XYZ file of C-alpha atoms in Angstrom:
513
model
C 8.264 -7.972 -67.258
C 7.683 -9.328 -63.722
C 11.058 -9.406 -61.961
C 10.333 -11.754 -59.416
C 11.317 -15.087 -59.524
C 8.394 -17.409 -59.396
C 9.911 -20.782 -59.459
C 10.613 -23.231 -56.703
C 14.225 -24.043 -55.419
C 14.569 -27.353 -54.183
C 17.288 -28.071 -51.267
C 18.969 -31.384 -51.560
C 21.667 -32.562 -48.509
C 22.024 -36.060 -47.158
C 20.789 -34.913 -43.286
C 17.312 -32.579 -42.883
C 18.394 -29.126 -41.395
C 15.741 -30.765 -38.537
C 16.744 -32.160 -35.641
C 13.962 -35.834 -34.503
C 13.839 -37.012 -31.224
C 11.150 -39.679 -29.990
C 9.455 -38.459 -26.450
C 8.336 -40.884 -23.604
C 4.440 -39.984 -24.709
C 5.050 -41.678 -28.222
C 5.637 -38.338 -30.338
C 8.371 -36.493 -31.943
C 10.230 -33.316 -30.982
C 11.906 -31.266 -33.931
C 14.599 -28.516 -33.610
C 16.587 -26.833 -36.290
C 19.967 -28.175 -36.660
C 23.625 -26.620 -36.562
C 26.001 -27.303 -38.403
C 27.754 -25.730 -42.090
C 25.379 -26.019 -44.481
C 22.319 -25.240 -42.056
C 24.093 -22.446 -41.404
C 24.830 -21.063 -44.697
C 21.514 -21.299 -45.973
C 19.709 -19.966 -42.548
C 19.420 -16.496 -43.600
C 18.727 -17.096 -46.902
C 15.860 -18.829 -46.073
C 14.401 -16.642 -44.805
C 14.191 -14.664 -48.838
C 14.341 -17.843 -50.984
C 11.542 -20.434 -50.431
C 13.099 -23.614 -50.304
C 11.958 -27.213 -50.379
C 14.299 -29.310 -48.141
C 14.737 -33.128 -49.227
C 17.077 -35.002 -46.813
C 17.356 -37.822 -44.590
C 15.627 -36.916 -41.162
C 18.592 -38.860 -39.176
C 16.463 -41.325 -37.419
C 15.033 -44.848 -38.465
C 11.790 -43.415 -38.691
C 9.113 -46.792 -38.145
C 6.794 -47.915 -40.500
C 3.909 -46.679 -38.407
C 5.287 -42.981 -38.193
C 6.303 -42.612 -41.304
C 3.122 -40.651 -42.535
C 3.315 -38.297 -39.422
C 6.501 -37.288 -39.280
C 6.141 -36.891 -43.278
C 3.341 -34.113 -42.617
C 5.026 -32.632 -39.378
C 7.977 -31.717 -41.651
C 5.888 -30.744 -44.622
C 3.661 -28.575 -42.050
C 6.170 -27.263 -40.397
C 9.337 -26.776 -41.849
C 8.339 -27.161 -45.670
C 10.451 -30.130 -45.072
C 10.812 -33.521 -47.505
C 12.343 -36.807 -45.477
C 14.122 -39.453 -47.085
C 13.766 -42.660 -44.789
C 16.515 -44.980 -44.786
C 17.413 -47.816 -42.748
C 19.924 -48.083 -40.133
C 22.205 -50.348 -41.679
C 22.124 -48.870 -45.398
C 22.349 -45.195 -43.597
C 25.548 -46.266 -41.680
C 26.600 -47.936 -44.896
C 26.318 -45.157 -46.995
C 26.963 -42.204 -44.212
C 29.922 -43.955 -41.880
C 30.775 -46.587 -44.490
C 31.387 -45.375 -48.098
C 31.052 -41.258 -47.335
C 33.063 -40.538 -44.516
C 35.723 -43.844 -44.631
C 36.362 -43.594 -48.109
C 34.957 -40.438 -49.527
C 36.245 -37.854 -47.308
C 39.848 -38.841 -46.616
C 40.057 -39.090 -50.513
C 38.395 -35.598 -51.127
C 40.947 -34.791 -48.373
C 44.306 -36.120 -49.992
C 44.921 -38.679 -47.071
C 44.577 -42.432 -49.071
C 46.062 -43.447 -45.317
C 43.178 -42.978 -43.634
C 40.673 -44.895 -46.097
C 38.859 -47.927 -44.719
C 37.133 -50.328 -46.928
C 33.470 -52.250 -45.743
C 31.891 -55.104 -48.535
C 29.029 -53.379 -49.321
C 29.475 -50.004 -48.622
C 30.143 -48.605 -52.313
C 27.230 -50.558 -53.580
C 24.664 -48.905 -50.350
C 26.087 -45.479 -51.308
C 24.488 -45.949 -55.260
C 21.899 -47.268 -53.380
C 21.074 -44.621 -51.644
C 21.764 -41.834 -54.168
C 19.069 -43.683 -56.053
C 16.602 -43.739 -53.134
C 17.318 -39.965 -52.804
C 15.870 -39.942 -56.638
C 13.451 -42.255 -56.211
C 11.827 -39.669 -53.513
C 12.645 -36.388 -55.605
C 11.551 -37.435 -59.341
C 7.796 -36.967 -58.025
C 7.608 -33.399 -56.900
C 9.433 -32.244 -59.628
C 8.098 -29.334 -61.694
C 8.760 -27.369 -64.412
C 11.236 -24.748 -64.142
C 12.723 -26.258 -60.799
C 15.617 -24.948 -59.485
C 17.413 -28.192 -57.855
C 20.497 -27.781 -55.933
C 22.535 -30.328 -54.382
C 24.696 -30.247 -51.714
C 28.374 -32.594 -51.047
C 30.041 -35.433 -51.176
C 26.951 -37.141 -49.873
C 25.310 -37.185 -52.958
C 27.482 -37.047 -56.153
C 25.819 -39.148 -57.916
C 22.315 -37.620 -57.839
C 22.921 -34.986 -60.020
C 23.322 -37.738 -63.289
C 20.769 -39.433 -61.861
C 18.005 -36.524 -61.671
C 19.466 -35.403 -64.954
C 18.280 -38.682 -66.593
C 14.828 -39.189 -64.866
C 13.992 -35.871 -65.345
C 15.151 -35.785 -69.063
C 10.677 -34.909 -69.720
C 10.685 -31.931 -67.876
C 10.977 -28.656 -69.095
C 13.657 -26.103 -68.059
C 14.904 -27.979 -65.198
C 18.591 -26.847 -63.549
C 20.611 -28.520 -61.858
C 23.386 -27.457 -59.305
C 25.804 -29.310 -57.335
C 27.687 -27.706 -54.380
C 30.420 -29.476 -52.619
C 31.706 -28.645 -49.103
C 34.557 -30.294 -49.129
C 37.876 -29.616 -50.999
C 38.379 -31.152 -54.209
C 41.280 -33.315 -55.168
C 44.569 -32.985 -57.051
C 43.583 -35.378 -60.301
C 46.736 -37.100 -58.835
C 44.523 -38.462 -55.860
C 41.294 -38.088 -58.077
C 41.923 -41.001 -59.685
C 42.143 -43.604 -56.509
C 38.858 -42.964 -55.853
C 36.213 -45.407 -56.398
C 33.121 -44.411 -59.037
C 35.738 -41.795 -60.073
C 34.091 -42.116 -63.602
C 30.748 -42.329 -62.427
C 30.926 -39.279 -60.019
C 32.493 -37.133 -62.987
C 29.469 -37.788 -65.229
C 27.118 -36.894 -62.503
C 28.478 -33.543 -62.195
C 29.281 -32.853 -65.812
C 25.302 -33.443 -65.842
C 24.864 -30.098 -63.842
C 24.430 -26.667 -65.062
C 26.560 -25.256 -62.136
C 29.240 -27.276 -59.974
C 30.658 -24.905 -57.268
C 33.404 -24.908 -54.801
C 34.339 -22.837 -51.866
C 37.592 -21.712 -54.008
C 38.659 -21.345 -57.379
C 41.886 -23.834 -56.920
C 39.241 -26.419 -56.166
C 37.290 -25.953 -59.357
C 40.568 -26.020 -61.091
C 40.897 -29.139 -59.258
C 37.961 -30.832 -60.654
C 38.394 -29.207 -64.251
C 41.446 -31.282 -64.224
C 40.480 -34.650 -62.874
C 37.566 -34.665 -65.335
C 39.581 -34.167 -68.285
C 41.677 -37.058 -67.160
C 38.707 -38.975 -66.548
C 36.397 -38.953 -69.189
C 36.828 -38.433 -72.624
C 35.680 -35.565 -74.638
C 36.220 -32.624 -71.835
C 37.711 -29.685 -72.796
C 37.651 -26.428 -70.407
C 37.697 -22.565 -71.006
C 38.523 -20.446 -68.053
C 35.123 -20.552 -66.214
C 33.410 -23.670 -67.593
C 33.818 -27.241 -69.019
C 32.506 -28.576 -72.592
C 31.769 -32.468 -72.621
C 29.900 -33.552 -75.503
C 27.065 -30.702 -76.092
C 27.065 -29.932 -72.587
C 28.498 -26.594 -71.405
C 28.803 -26.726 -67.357
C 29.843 -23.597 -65.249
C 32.783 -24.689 -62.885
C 33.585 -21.855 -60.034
C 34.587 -21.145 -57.008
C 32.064 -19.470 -54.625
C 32.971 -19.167 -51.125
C 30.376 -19.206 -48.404
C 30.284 -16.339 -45.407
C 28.431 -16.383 -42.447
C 25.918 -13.415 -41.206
C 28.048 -11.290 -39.102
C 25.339 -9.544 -37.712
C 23.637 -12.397 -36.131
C 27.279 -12.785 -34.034
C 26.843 -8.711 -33.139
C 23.612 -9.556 -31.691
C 24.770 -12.266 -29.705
C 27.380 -9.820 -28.561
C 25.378 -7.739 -27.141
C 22.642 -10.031 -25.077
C 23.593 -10.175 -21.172
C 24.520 -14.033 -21.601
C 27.139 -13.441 -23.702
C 28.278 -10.314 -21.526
C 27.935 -12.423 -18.330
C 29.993 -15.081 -20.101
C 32.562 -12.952 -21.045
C 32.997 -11.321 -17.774
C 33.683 -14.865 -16.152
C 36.136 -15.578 -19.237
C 38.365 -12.288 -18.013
C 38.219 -13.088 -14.624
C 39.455 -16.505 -14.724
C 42.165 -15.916 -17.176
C 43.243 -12.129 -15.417
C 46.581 -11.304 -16.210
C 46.721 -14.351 -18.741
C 46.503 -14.481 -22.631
C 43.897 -16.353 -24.357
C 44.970 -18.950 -27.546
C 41.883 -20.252 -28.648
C 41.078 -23.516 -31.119
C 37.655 -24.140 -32.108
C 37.579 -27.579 -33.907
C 35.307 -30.241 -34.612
C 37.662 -33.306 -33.472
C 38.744 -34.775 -37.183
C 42.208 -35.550 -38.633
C 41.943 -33.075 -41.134
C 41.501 -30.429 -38.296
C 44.994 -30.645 -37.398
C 44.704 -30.515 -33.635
C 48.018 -32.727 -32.861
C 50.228 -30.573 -35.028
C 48.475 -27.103 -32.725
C 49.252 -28.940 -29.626
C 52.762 -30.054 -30.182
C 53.891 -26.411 -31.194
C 52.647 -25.221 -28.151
C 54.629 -27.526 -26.142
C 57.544 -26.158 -28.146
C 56.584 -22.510 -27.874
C 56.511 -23.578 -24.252
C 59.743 -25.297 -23.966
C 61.134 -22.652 -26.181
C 60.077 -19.220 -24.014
C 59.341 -20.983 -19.946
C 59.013 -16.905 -19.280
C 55.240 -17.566 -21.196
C 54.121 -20.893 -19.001
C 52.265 -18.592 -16.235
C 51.397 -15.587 -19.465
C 49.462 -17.710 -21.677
C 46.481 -20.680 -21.680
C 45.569 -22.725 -24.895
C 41.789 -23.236 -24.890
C 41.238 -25.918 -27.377
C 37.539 -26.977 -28.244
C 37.114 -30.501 -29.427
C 33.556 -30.920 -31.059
C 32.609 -34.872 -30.624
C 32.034 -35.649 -34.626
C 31.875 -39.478 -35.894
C 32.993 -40.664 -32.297
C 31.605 -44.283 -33.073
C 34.274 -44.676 -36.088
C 37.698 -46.280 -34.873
C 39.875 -43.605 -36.893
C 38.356 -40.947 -34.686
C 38.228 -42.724 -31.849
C 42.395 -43.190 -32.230
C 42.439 -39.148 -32.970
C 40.608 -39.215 -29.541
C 43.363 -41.038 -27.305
C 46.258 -39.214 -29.371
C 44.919 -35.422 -28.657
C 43.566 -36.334 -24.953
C 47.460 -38.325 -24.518
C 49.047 -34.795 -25.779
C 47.036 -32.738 -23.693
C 47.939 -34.988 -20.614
C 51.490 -34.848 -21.578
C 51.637 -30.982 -22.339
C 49.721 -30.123 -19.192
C 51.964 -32.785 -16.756
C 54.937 -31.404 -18.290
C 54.494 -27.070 -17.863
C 51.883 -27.123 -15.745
C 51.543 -26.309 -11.953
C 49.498 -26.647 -8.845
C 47.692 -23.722 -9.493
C 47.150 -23.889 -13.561
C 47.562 -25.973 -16.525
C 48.342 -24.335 -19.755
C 45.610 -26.665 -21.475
C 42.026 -26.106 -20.587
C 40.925 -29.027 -22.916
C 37.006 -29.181 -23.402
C 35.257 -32.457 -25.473
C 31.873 -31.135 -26.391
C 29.660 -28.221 -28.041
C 28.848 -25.761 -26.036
C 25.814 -22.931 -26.280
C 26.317 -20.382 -29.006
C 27.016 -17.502 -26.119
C 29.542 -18.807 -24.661
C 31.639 -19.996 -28.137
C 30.659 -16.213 -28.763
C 32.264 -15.000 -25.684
C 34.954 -17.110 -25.892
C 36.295 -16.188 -29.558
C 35.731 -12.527 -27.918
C 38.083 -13.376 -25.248
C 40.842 -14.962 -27.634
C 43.918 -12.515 -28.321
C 44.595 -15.142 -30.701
C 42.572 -17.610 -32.181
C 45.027 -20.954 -34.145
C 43.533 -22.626 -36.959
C 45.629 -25.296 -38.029
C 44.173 -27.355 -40.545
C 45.787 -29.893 -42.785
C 43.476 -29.975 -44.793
C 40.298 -27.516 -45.264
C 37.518 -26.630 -47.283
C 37.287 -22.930 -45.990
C 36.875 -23.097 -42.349
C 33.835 -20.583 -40.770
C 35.355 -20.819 -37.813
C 37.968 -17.814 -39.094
C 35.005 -15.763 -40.328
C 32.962 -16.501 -36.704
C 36.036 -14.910 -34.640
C 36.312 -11.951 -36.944
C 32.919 -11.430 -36.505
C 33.173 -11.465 -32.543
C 36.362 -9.439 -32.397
C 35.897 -5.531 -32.521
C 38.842 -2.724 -33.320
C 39.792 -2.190 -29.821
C 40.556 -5.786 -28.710
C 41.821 -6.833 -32.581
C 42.683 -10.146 -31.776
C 44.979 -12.392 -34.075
C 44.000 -14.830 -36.653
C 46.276 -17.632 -36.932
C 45.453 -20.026 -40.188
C 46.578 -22.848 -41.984
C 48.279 -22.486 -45.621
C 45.992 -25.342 -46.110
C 42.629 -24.007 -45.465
C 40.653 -22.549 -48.014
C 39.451 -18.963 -46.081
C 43.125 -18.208 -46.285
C 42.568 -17.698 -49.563
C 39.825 -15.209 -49.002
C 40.786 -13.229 -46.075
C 43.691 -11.323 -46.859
C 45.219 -10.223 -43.411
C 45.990 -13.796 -42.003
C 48.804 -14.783 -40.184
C 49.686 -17.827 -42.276
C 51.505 -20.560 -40.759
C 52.370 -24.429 -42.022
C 51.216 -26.567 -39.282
C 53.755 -29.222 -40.248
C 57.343 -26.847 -39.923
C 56.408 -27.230 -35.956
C 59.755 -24.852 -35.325
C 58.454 -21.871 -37.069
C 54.793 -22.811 -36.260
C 56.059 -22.357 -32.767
C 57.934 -19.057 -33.450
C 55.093 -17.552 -35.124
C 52.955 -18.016 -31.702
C 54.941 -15.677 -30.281
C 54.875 -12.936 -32.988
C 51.036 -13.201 -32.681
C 51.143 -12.622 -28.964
C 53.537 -9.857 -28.856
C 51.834 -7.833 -31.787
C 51.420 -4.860 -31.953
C 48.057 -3.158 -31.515
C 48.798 -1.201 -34.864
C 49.873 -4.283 -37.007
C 46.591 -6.263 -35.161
C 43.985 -3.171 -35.996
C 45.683 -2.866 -39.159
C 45.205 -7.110 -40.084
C 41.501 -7.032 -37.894
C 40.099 -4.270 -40.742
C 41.335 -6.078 -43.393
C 39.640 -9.093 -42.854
C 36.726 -7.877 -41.122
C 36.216 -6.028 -44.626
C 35.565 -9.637 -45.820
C 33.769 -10.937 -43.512
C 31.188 -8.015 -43.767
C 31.180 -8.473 -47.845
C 31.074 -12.225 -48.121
C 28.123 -13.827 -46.482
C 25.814 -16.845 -46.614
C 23.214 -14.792 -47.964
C 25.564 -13.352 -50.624
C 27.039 -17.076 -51.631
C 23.807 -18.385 -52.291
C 22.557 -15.382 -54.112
C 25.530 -15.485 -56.525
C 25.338 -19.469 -56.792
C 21.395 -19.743 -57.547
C 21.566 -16.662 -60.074
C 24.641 -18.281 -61.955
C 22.900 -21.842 -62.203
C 18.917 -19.596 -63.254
C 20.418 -16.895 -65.862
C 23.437 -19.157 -67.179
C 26.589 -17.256 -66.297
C 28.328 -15.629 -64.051
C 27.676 -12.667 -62.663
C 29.675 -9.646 -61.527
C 29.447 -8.471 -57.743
C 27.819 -5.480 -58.448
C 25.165 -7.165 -60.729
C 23.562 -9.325 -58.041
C 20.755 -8.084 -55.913
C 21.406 -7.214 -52.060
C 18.877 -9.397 -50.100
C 20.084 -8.004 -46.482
C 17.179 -5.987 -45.706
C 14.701 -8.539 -47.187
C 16.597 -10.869 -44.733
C 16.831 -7.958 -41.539
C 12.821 -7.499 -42.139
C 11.392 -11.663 -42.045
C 11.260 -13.789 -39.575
C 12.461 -17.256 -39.184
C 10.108 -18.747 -41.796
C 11.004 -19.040 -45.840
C 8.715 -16.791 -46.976
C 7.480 -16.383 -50.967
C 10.987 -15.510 -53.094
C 11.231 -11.951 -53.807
C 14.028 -10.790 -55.881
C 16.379 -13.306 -55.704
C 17.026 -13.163 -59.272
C 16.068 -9.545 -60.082
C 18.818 -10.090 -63.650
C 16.193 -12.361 -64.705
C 14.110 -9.813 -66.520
C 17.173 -7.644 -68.075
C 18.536 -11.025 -69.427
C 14.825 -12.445 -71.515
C 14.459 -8.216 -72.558
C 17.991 -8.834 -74.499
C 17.095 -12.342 -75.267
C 14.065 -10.667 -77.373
């Protein structure tokens, strides 16, 4: 028996992991992305051949269409998706992100409603499909990614229904609701039947996937669950939690260029004799930035004695700036910075050092290696990388302190957290403190613990264990999937033919005969 795996995977996600601009001379220019899921599948790619399908994130015209078709094709074995401004604000800013994500996030508050925005996110879902049906094959692996697209598993499902051997897996970013909150959400019935539709639905924990096994037994009738799976009808569908990594080693690489050196030597100079808080956040509501900033102020007011000891240095990623519940977020973090800073600081420094923007890779990298303590203080989270991506820059000597919400998902996975409710502002404030007078033991002690994870559970593992769970049917043990890290150590930047990605395949058709 061959024990490579010879079929295609096909990557489905609302945006392209490609970055289009138009240039004054009438072209394009195309850059991979950042972000989560471009991340998580980076390394990867480079053992699994994927097919990307996405919107390219541009109103591509009529005219250019066919070029920037083959430029992605060409280039980055890349599939666009054009949509129209309107129905991609619709769907993206409208229905996904206004109604959609504060729902998958427990806050009904923060929902806004548009006229057509439910019907342009069906819409689109089905122009998604109407794009995908054609390069289907046999034996496709398809897997779907988020909130984006819940619909387009059902719909595949039922276009496809000619094909032979087709799977279908749906990955969601996001948390999952309570059923509680589950049922206020609109398509509630239509979204479960998508996903009962897959062969795999994953989630970055296990109370997520519980989550969902509840909510569709409330929803639709006929769904019963066993401990790792859901029954509806004749239809048996895996339901798990698989949390995504990062690469470390990509972050100990950075580490050690001269940037990131040079960086980091500036960072200690500036801040001599001071202690470093960091927060690394995009600038959402779920992110929990007030709640960080007003327990500094009272860890502040609390102990004066650490005004002139200690700087916060709170990153605020721009993200859906043009949407007026973010924009709001805006004036009430900037107003509490203002207020914080006018309040303890002094002519010669400002316990704030507030920055609104990304920044290059080596200096986030120097910066999380400068933190003593890094705050994440979510209200809400899927799993947060950002935990992993300090870990990863920290080393044994300088052990620095993770501080993480009892609401993010990677508290769940990494074990030596300093957990903290970003709500009970009193003891959020007294637990600020601890972490800055730790003691090197108790921090080396916490810093292996986690870093134990961080080594173990990676982006390349993740997707290993979720496509081998949706090919072979079940789940599989840790020790029974293969170890892709050289494969990934040895290519270069482009997906290259898979080579045992599935290596169980071949042990599970021997006892099949």
């Amino acid at each position: 028996m061959d024990p490579n795996f010879e079929g295609r995977v096909l990557v489905i996600a609302n945006r392209l992991p490609i970055t289009i601009k138009d240039t004054q001379d009438g072209n394009f220019e195309y850059n991979i992305s950042s972000g989560g899921l471009v991340s998580g599948l980076r390394s990867l790619a480079k053992a699994v051949d994927f097919k990307w399908f996405g919107w390219p994130g541009i109103d591509i015209h009529r005219n250019d269409k066919d070029k920037v078709r083959r430029d992605l094709q060409d280039k980055f074995n890349a599939y666009p998706i054009f949509l129209n401004e309107q129905m991609a604000q619709a769907h993206y800013n409208g229905f996904s992100n206004s109604v959609l994500w504060p729902l998958l996030h427990r806050m009904p508050e923060k929902v806004r409603a548009g006229d057509n925005w439910s019907a342009a996110y069906q819409h689109v879902n089905e122009i998604f499909a109407d794009n995908i049906v054609p390069m289907v094959e046999d034996d496709d692996l398809i897997w779907v990614h988020d909130y984006h697209l819940l619909l387009l598993p059902g719909i595949l499902r039922e276009r496809l229904s000619k094909k032979k051997n087709i799977k279908i897996g749906f990955f969601l970013h996001t948390p999952f609701p309570t059923d509680d909150y589950f049922t206020i959400l609109p398509l509630r019935e239509e979204i479960c039947r998508s996903l009962l539709l897959c062969d795999v639905v994953g989630f970055h924990t296990q109370e997520y996937a519980d989550d969902f096994l509840n909510s569709a037994s409330l929803v639709l009738e006929g769904v019963s669950r066993s401990p790792a799976d859901l029954h509806w009808g004749d239809r048996k569908v895996i339901v798990h939690g698989f949390p995504i990594g990062i690469e470390p080693e990509s972050f100990r690489q950075q580490m050690k260029s001269d940037r990131v050196k040079g960086e980091l030597t500036k960072l200690k100079h500036s801040f001599e004799g001071r202690k470093i808080i960091l927060g690394v956040d995009r600038l959402d509501y779920i992110k929990g930035i007030p709640q960080k900033l007003m327990a500094f102020d009272r860890f502040l007011t609390e102990h004066p004695e650490w005004v002139s000891q200690v700087c916060l240095i709170q990153l605020a990623i721009p993200t859906r700036a043009e949407v007026d519940t973010y924009k709001e977020l805006r004036k009430e973090v900037e107003a509490l910075v203002g207020h914080i800073n006018g309040k303890h600081g002094t002519f010669s420094s400002a316990p704030i050092h507030y920055i609104y923007r990304s920044i290059e890779p080596e200096l986030l990298c120097a910066l999380y290696a400068a933190a003593d303590v890094c705050i994440i203080s979510s209200i809400r989270d899927g799993l947060n990388m950002v935990s992993y991506e300090y870990i990863a820059c920290q080393n044994k000597d300088t052990a620095g302190v993770l501080m993480m919400s009892y609401y993010a998902g990677a508290v769940k996975t990494l074990p030596a957290t300093v957990v903290v409710n970003p709500w009970d502002r009193p003891r959020f404030a007294n637990t600020i403190e601890d972490a800055l007078e730790m003691p090197i033991e108790e921090r080396r002690r916490r810093f292996s613990q986690n870093v134990d994870v961080v080594e173990r559970c990676t982006s390349v593992r993740w997707g290993t264990s979720f496509l081998n769970t949706l090919y072979i049917g079940r789940l599989l043990k840790r020790d029974e999937l293969p170890d892709l890290t050289q494969q990934v150590k040895e290519t270069d930047n482009r997906t290259i033919k898979s080579t045992h990605i599935l290596q169980e395949r071949s042990r599970s058709r021997e006892t099949d005969q």
